[in-house]
Amino acid sequence: MEVLVLASGSSGNAYVVRSGRTSLLVDVGVSALQVRRRLDAFGLGPEGIDAVLLTHEHSDHVRGLDVFLRRHRAAPVWATRGTWSCIQVRSHGGGELESGKSLRVGELHVTPVKTSHDAAEPVAYVFDDGRHCAAVCTDTGKFTTLLQQRLQGCEILLLETNHDKDMLRHGPYPWSLKQRIDSNTGHLSNHQSREAVEYLQSSLLKAVVGLHLSAENNCPTLVRETLQEVVNDSIPVAAVTRNEMLRVTLDGNGACLEPHDIPENV
C-alpha cells in the first residue's frame, strides 16, 4: 500500500491511496491540470484512477473536480449525501456514502468516518487492503471518540495539523476567522493532533504525516517536533506544506517517506 500526497493546505488538497492495481483519488482541490502533472510526477496518469472520494464540499477540496470529470469521465465519484447536495457536478458511476458503512473499490475497502467540520456532511477515510491499513483525516475541529475508534490500528496516519494555537492567536487573521479555525467545527491544532497520535499509537503504527498546514499559523518543523514527541524514534514523521508532495510506502520492513518537488509550471 502507498499514499501519495499531491497537494495539502488551504490552497488545495488531493491524495491518492494505492494498493495493487487499485488507485483512489481523495479530493480534487487543485486544478485538473495540476492533478495530471502531479500524478505524472509519481508515474501515474489520471486514467489510472479507479474512483474519486470526496471528504466535503469546500473549494480547497473540490475546486478541480468538474474539469477533472469532464476530461476523465470513467472515474466514478463517491461522497456523502450532504456533500452531494452542495456540489454541482455529476459523475458516471459512484454514489452516496454513509459514515461507518464500508465500500469496496477494487482491492481496497473504504470506510468513511464522520468528522466535526463546518460542512454539510464531512468525513475522513480509512483504507484497508487486507494486509495494511491507512487513514486520511483532515478538516475536523476535534478528534472525536468515533475517530479514535475507527482510526485505531492504522499503519499510516495522515492527520490534520493545521495551526499552532499561539501563532494563530497572535497572527494576522481577523478575530472571527481565528474563532472559526479554533472551534470544534474548525481545524485541528498541533496540540490536538499530538493528543490524537498519542491515543492511536500502537505496535502497528508505521508512519505519521501532518497535513493541511496553515502557511500563516504553523511551520513544518514545529509540526514534526510536536508529533515526534509521542511516537517511537523508529517511526518516520513528516509535515507536508502546500509547496511539497510526498510518497508514503508500506512494505514488510515498515514505511518509507519520499518527499517530491512539485513539477514546474504547476
Short mmCIF file of C-alpha atoms in Angstrom, two decimals:
data_model
loop_
_atom_site.label_atom_id
_atom_site.label_comp_id
_atom_site.label_asym_id
_atom_site.label_seq_id
_atom_site.Cartn_x
_atom_site.Cartn_y
_atom_site.Cartn_z
CA MET A 1 0.00 0.00 0.00
CA GLU A 2 1.10 3.55 -0.66
CA VAL A 3 -0.30 7.04 -0.23
CA LEU A 4 0.62 9.96 -2.48
CA VAL A 5 0.13 13.48 -1.14
CA LEU A 6 -0.40 15.54 -4.30
CA ALA A 7 -1.49 18.73 -2.53
CA SER A 8 -2.18 19.73 1.06
CA GLY A 9 -3.25 23.02 2.60
CA SER A 10 -5.85 25.75 2.34
CA SER A 11 -4.88 26.36 -1.31
CA GLY A 12 -5.88 22.82 -2.30
CA ASN A 13 -5.93 19.18 -1.25
CA ALA A 14 -5.59 15.93 -3.19
CA TYR A 15 -4.33 12.49 -2.19
CA VAL A 16 -4.04 9.09 -3.83
CA VAL A 17 -4.28 5.77 -1.97
CA ARG A 18 -2.99 2.76 -3.90
CA SER A 19 -2.92 -0.99 -3.38
CA GLY A 20 -2.09 -3.46 -6.12
CA ARG A 21 -3.88 -2.32 -9.27
CA THR A 22 -6.33 -0.05 -7.44
CA SER A 23 -5.80 3.73 -7.16
CA LEU A 24 -8.27 6.04 -5.42
CA LEU A 25 -8.13 9.84 -5.59
CA VAL A 26 -9.25 11.58 -2.39
CA ASP A 27 -10.41 15.14 -3.13
CA VAL A 28 -9.64 17.28 -6.17
CA GLY A 29 -8.88 20.62 -4.58
CA VAL A 30 -6.41 21.76 -7.24
CA SER A 31 -6.96 22.15 -10.97
CA ALA A 32 -7.33 19.13 -13.23
CA LEU A 33 -4.09 20.17 -14.95
CA GLN A 34 -2.28 20.22 -11.61
CA VAL A 35 -3.67 16.80 -10.72
CA ARG A 36 -2.49 15.35 -14.03
CA ARG A 37 1.01 16.81 -13.76
CA ARG A 38 1.40 15.80 -10.13
CA LEU A 39 0.21 12.27 -10.90
CA ASP A 40 2.69 12.15 -13.78
CA ALA A 41 5.48 13.02 -11.34
CA PHE A 42 4.66 9.80 -9.47
CA GLY A 43 4.36 7.74 -12.64
CA LEU A 44 0.56 7.55 -12.51
CA GLY A 45 -1.81 9.09 -15.05
CA PRO A 46 -5.44 10.19 -14.50
CA GLU A 47 -6.61 7.18 -16.49
CA GLY A 48 -5.21 5.02 -13.68
CA ILE A 49 -7.65 6.47 -11.12
CA ASP A 50 -10.40 3.96 -10.34
CA ALA A 51 -12.62 6.28 -8.28
CA VAL A 52 -12.76 9.71 -6.66
CA LEU A 53 -13.69 10.10 -2.98
CA LEU A 54 -14.69 13.46 -1.54
CA THR A 55 -14.25 14.46 2.10
CA HIS A 56 -16.55 17.51 1.85
CA GLU A 57 -17.63 20.32 -0.44
CA HIS A 58 -15.29 23.20 0.47
CA SER A 59 -13.48 24.66 -2.54
CA ASP A 60 -10.00 23.62 -1.44
CA HIS A 61 -11.21 20.01 -1.73
CA VAL A 62 -13.37 20.10 -4.89
CA ARG A 63 -12.03 23.05 -6.93
CA GLY A 64 -10.78 20.91 -9.82
CA LEU A 65 -13.44 18.20 -9.72
CA ASP A 66 -15.73 19.44 -12.50
CA VAL A 67 -12.98 19.76 -15.12
CA PHE A 68 -11.33 16.53 -13.97
CA LEU A 69 -14.58 14.64 -14.53
CA ARG A 70 -15.19 16.22 -17.92
CA ARG A 71 -11.76 15.09 -19.02
CA HIS A 72 -11.86 11.69 -17.30
CA ARG A 73 -15.50 10.58 -17.33
CA ALA A 74 -14.65 6.98 -16.47
CA ALA A 75 -13.89 7.90 -12.84
CA PRO A 76 -16.90 7.35 -10.55
CA VAL A 77 -17.32 9.73 -7.62
CA TRP A 78 -18.32 8.77 -4.09
CA ALA A 79 -19.41 11.27 -1.43
CA THR A 80 -21.89 11.62 1.42
CA ARG A 81 -25.43 12.79 0.70
CA GLY A 82 -24.66 16.12 2.36
CA THR A 83 -21.64 16.69 0.15
CA TRP A 84 -23.56 15.77 -3.00
CA SER A 85 -26.24 18.31 -2.06
CA CYS A 86 -23.65 21.11 -2.15
CA ILE A 87 -21.83 20.41 -5.43
CA GLN A 88 -23.00 20.85 -8.99
CA VAL A 89 -21.15 18.02 -10.71
CA ARG A 90 -22.34 14.61 -11.83
CA SER A 91 -20.28 11.52 -12.45
CA HIS A 92 -20.67 8.32 -14.43
CA GLY A 93 -21.00 5.82 -11.61
CA GLY A 94 -20.26 6.20 -7.91
CA GLY A 95 -22.90 7.22 -5.42
CA GLU A 96 -23.60 8.08 -1.79
CA LEU A 97 -21.50 7.17 1.21
CA GLU A 98 -22.54 6.94 4.85
CA SER A 99 -20.27 7.16 7.87
CA GLY A 100 -19.38 3.70 9.15
CA LYS A 101 -20.58 1.82 6.05
CA SER A 102 -17.68 0.38 4.06
CA LEU A 103 -17.36 0.35 0.30
CA ARG A 104 -15.16 -1.96 -1.74
CA VAL A 105 -13.36 -0.50 -4.74
CA GLY A 106 -11.01 -2.97 -6.38
CA GLU A 107 -8.53 -4.18 -3.80
CA LEU A 108 -9.43 -1.57 -1.18
CA HIS A 109 -12.13 -1.47 1.48
CA VAL A 110 -13.00 2.18 2.17
CA THR A 111 -14.73 3.28 5.37
CA PRO A 112 -15.90 6.90 5.71
CA VAL A 113 -15.85 8.31 9.23
CA LYS A 114 -17.79 11.40 10.28
CA THR A 115 -15.69 14.43 11.22
CA SER A 116 -16.52 17.68 13.05
CA HIS A 117 -16.27 20.49 10.50
CA ASP A 118 -18.46 23.35 9.26
CA ALA A 119 -19.52 21.49 6.13
CA ALA A 120 -22.70 19.62 5.18
CA GLU A 121 -21.59 16.03 5.93
CA PRO A 122 -17.77 15.81 6.09
CA VAL A 123 -15.84 12.56 6.53
CA ALA A 124 -12.38 11.13 6.96
CA TYR A 125 -11.43 7.83 5.30
CA VAL A 126 -9.89 4.55 6.45
CA PHE A 127 -8.44 2.28 3.75
CA ASP A 128 -7.81 -1.46 4.22
CA ASP A 129 -6.48 -3.91 1.64
CA GLY A 130 -6.48 -6.94 3.94
CA ARG A 131 -2.79 -6.55 4.75
CA HIS A 132 -2.33 -2.87 5.52
CA CYS A 133 -4.46 -0.01 6.76
CA ALA A 134 -4.17 3.77 6.26
CA ALA A 135 -6.25 6.78 7.29
CA VAL A 136 -6.66 10.26 5.81
CA CYS A 137 -8.23 12.66 8.33
CA THR A 138 -8.31 16.43 7.81
CA ASP A 139 -10.77 19.27 8.39
CA THR A 140 -12.11 18.45 11.82
CA GLY A 141 -12.26 20.77 14.82
CA LYS A 142 -11.95 17.93 17.30
CA PHE A 143 -10.69 14.38 17.30
CA THR A 144 -13.91 12.70 18.30
CA THR A 145 -14.46 9.40 20.08
CA LEU A 146 -15.71 7.99 16.79
CA LEU A 147 -12.47 8.96 15.04
CA GLN A 148 -10.49 7.44 17.90
CA GLN A 149 -12.32 4.15 17.43
CA ARG A 150 -12.23 3.98 13.64
CA LEU A 151 -8.59 5.05 13.17
CA GLN A 152 -7.21 2.72 15.82
CA GLY A 153 -4.75 0.23 14.34
CA CYS A 154 -3.86 2.19 11.20
CA GLU A 155 -0.29 1.80 9.96
CA ILE A 156 -0.18 5.05 8.00
CA LEU A 157 -1.80 8.00 9.75
CA LEU A 158 -2.26 11.15 7.69
CA LEU A 159 -3.72 13.68 10.11
CA GLU A 160 -4.51 17.37 10.03
CA THR A 161 -2.04 19.63 11.85
CA ASN A 162 -3.47 22.94 10.78
CA HIS A 163 -2.19 25.50 13.24
CA ASP A 164 -0.17 26.31 16.31
CA LYS A 165 -2.51 27.93 18.83
CA ASP A 166 -0.06 30.68 19.80
CA MET A 167 0.75 31.52 16.19
CA LEU A 168 -2.96 31.64 15.37
CA ARG A 169 -3.75 33.81 18.40
CA HIS A 170 -1.04 36.36 17.56
CA GLY A 171 -1.28 36.05 13.78
CA PRO A 172 -2.78 38.34 11.11
CA TYR A 173 -6.22 36.75 10.75
CA PRO A 174 -9.34 38.66 11.85
CA TRP A 175 -10.77 37.54 15.17
CA SER A 176 -13.85 35.94 13.60
CA LEU A 177 -11.67 33.70 11.42
CA LYS A 178 -9.44 32.79 14.36
CA GLN A 179 -12.55 31.72 16.28
CA ARG A 180 -13.78 29.59 13.38
CA ILE A 181 -10.44 27.83 12.94
CA ASP A 182 -10.07 27.14 16.67
CA SER A 183 -13.67 25.97 17.15
CA ASN A 184 -14.99 22.41 17.45
CA THR A 185 -16.04 22.60 13.80
CA GLY A 186 -12.80 24.17 12.55
CA HIS A 187 -9.35 22.60 12.26
CA LEU A 188 -7.06 20.54 14.48
CA SER A 189 -4.16 22.32 16.16
CA ASN A 190 -0.73 20.76 16.60
CA HIS A 191 -1.54 20.03 20.23
CA GLN A 192 -4.83 18.33 19.38
CA SER A 193 -3.12 16.22 16.72
CA ARG A 194 -0.38 15.29 19.16
CA GLU A 195 -3.01 14.03 21.59
CA ALA A 196 -4.68 12.06 18.79
CA VAL A 197 -1.42 10.41 17.73
CA GLU A 198 -0.63 9.60 21.35
CA TYR A 199 -4.00 7.89 21.68
CA LEU A 200 -3.62 5.98 18.37
CA GLN A 201 -0.05 4.89 18.98
CA SER A 202 0.37 1.12 18.77
CA SER A 203 2.81 -1.51 17.57
CA LEU A 204 1.09 -1.32 14.17
CA LEU A 205 1.79 2.38 13.57
CA LYS A 206 4.48 2.80 10.90
CA ALA A 207 4.30 6.45 9.78
CA VAL A 208 2.65 9.76 10.75
CA VAL A 209 2.14 12.64 8.32
CA GLY A 210 0.87 16.10 9.25
CA LEU A 211 -1.45 17.64 6.63
CA HIS A 212 -3.36 20.83 5.87
CA LEU A 213 -0.75 23.13 7.48
CA SER A 214 -1.61 26.81 7.59
CA ALA A 215 1.07 28.86 5.84
CA GLU A 216 0.44 31.77 8.22
CA ASN A 217 -0.18 29.96 11.51
CA ASN A 218 2.13 26.95 11.51
CA CYS A 219 5.51 25.66 10.38
CA PRO A 220 6.56 22.12 9.40
CA THR A 221 9.47 21.96 11.85
CA LEU A 222 7.13 22.66 14.75
CA VAL A 223 4.68 20.01 13.50
CA ARG A 224 7.37 17.36 13.20
CA GLU A 225 8.81 18.14 16.63
CA THR A 226 5.38 18.08 18.26
CA LEU A 227 4.34 14.75 16.74
CA GLN A 228 7.73 13.10 17.19
CA GLU A 229 7.43 13.63 20.96
CA VAL A 230 4.77 10.92 21.21
CA VAL A 231 5.97 8.26 18.74
CA ASN A 232 8.82 5.80 18.74
CA ASP A 233 12.00 7.19 17.18
CA SER A 234 11.83 4.44 14.55
CA ILE A 235 8.52 5.80 13.23
CA PRO A 236 9.06 8.42 10.50
CA VAL A 237 7.16 11.70 10.88
CA ALA A 238 6.59 14.24 8.10
CA ALA A 239 4.72 17.52 7.65
CA VAL A 240 3.65 18.41 4.10
CA THR A 241 3.32 22.08 3.12
CA ARG A 242 1.50 23.48 0.10
CA ASN A 243 4.81 23.59 -1.77
CA GLU A 244 5.59 19.87 -1.41
CA MET A 245 4.40 16.40 -2.34
CA LEU A 246 5.08 13.12 -0.57
CA ARG A 247 5.03 9.38 -1.26
CA VAL A 248 4.43 7.07 1.72
CA THR A 249 5.08 3.39 1.00
CA LEU A 250 4.43 0.43 3.28
CA ASP A 251 6.36 -2.80 2.97
CA GLY A 252 7.44 -5.65 5.22
CA ASN A 253 10.17 -3.51 6.77
CA GLY A 254 7.99 -0.56 7.75
CA ALA A 255 7.27 2.73 5.99
CA CYS A 256 9.33 4.80 3.58
CA LEU A 257 8.64 8.53 3.18
CA GLU A 258 9.87 10.14 -0.05
CA PRO A 259 9.42 13.90 -0.48
CA HIS A 260 8.79 15.10 -4.05
CA ASP A 261 9.08 18.54 -5.58
CA ILE A 262 6.01 19.96 -7.28
CA PRO A 263 6.50 19.88 -11.08
CA GLU A 264 7.46 23.16 -12.70
CA ASN A 265 4.71 25.30 -14.24
CA VAL A 266 2.12 23.93 -11.81
#
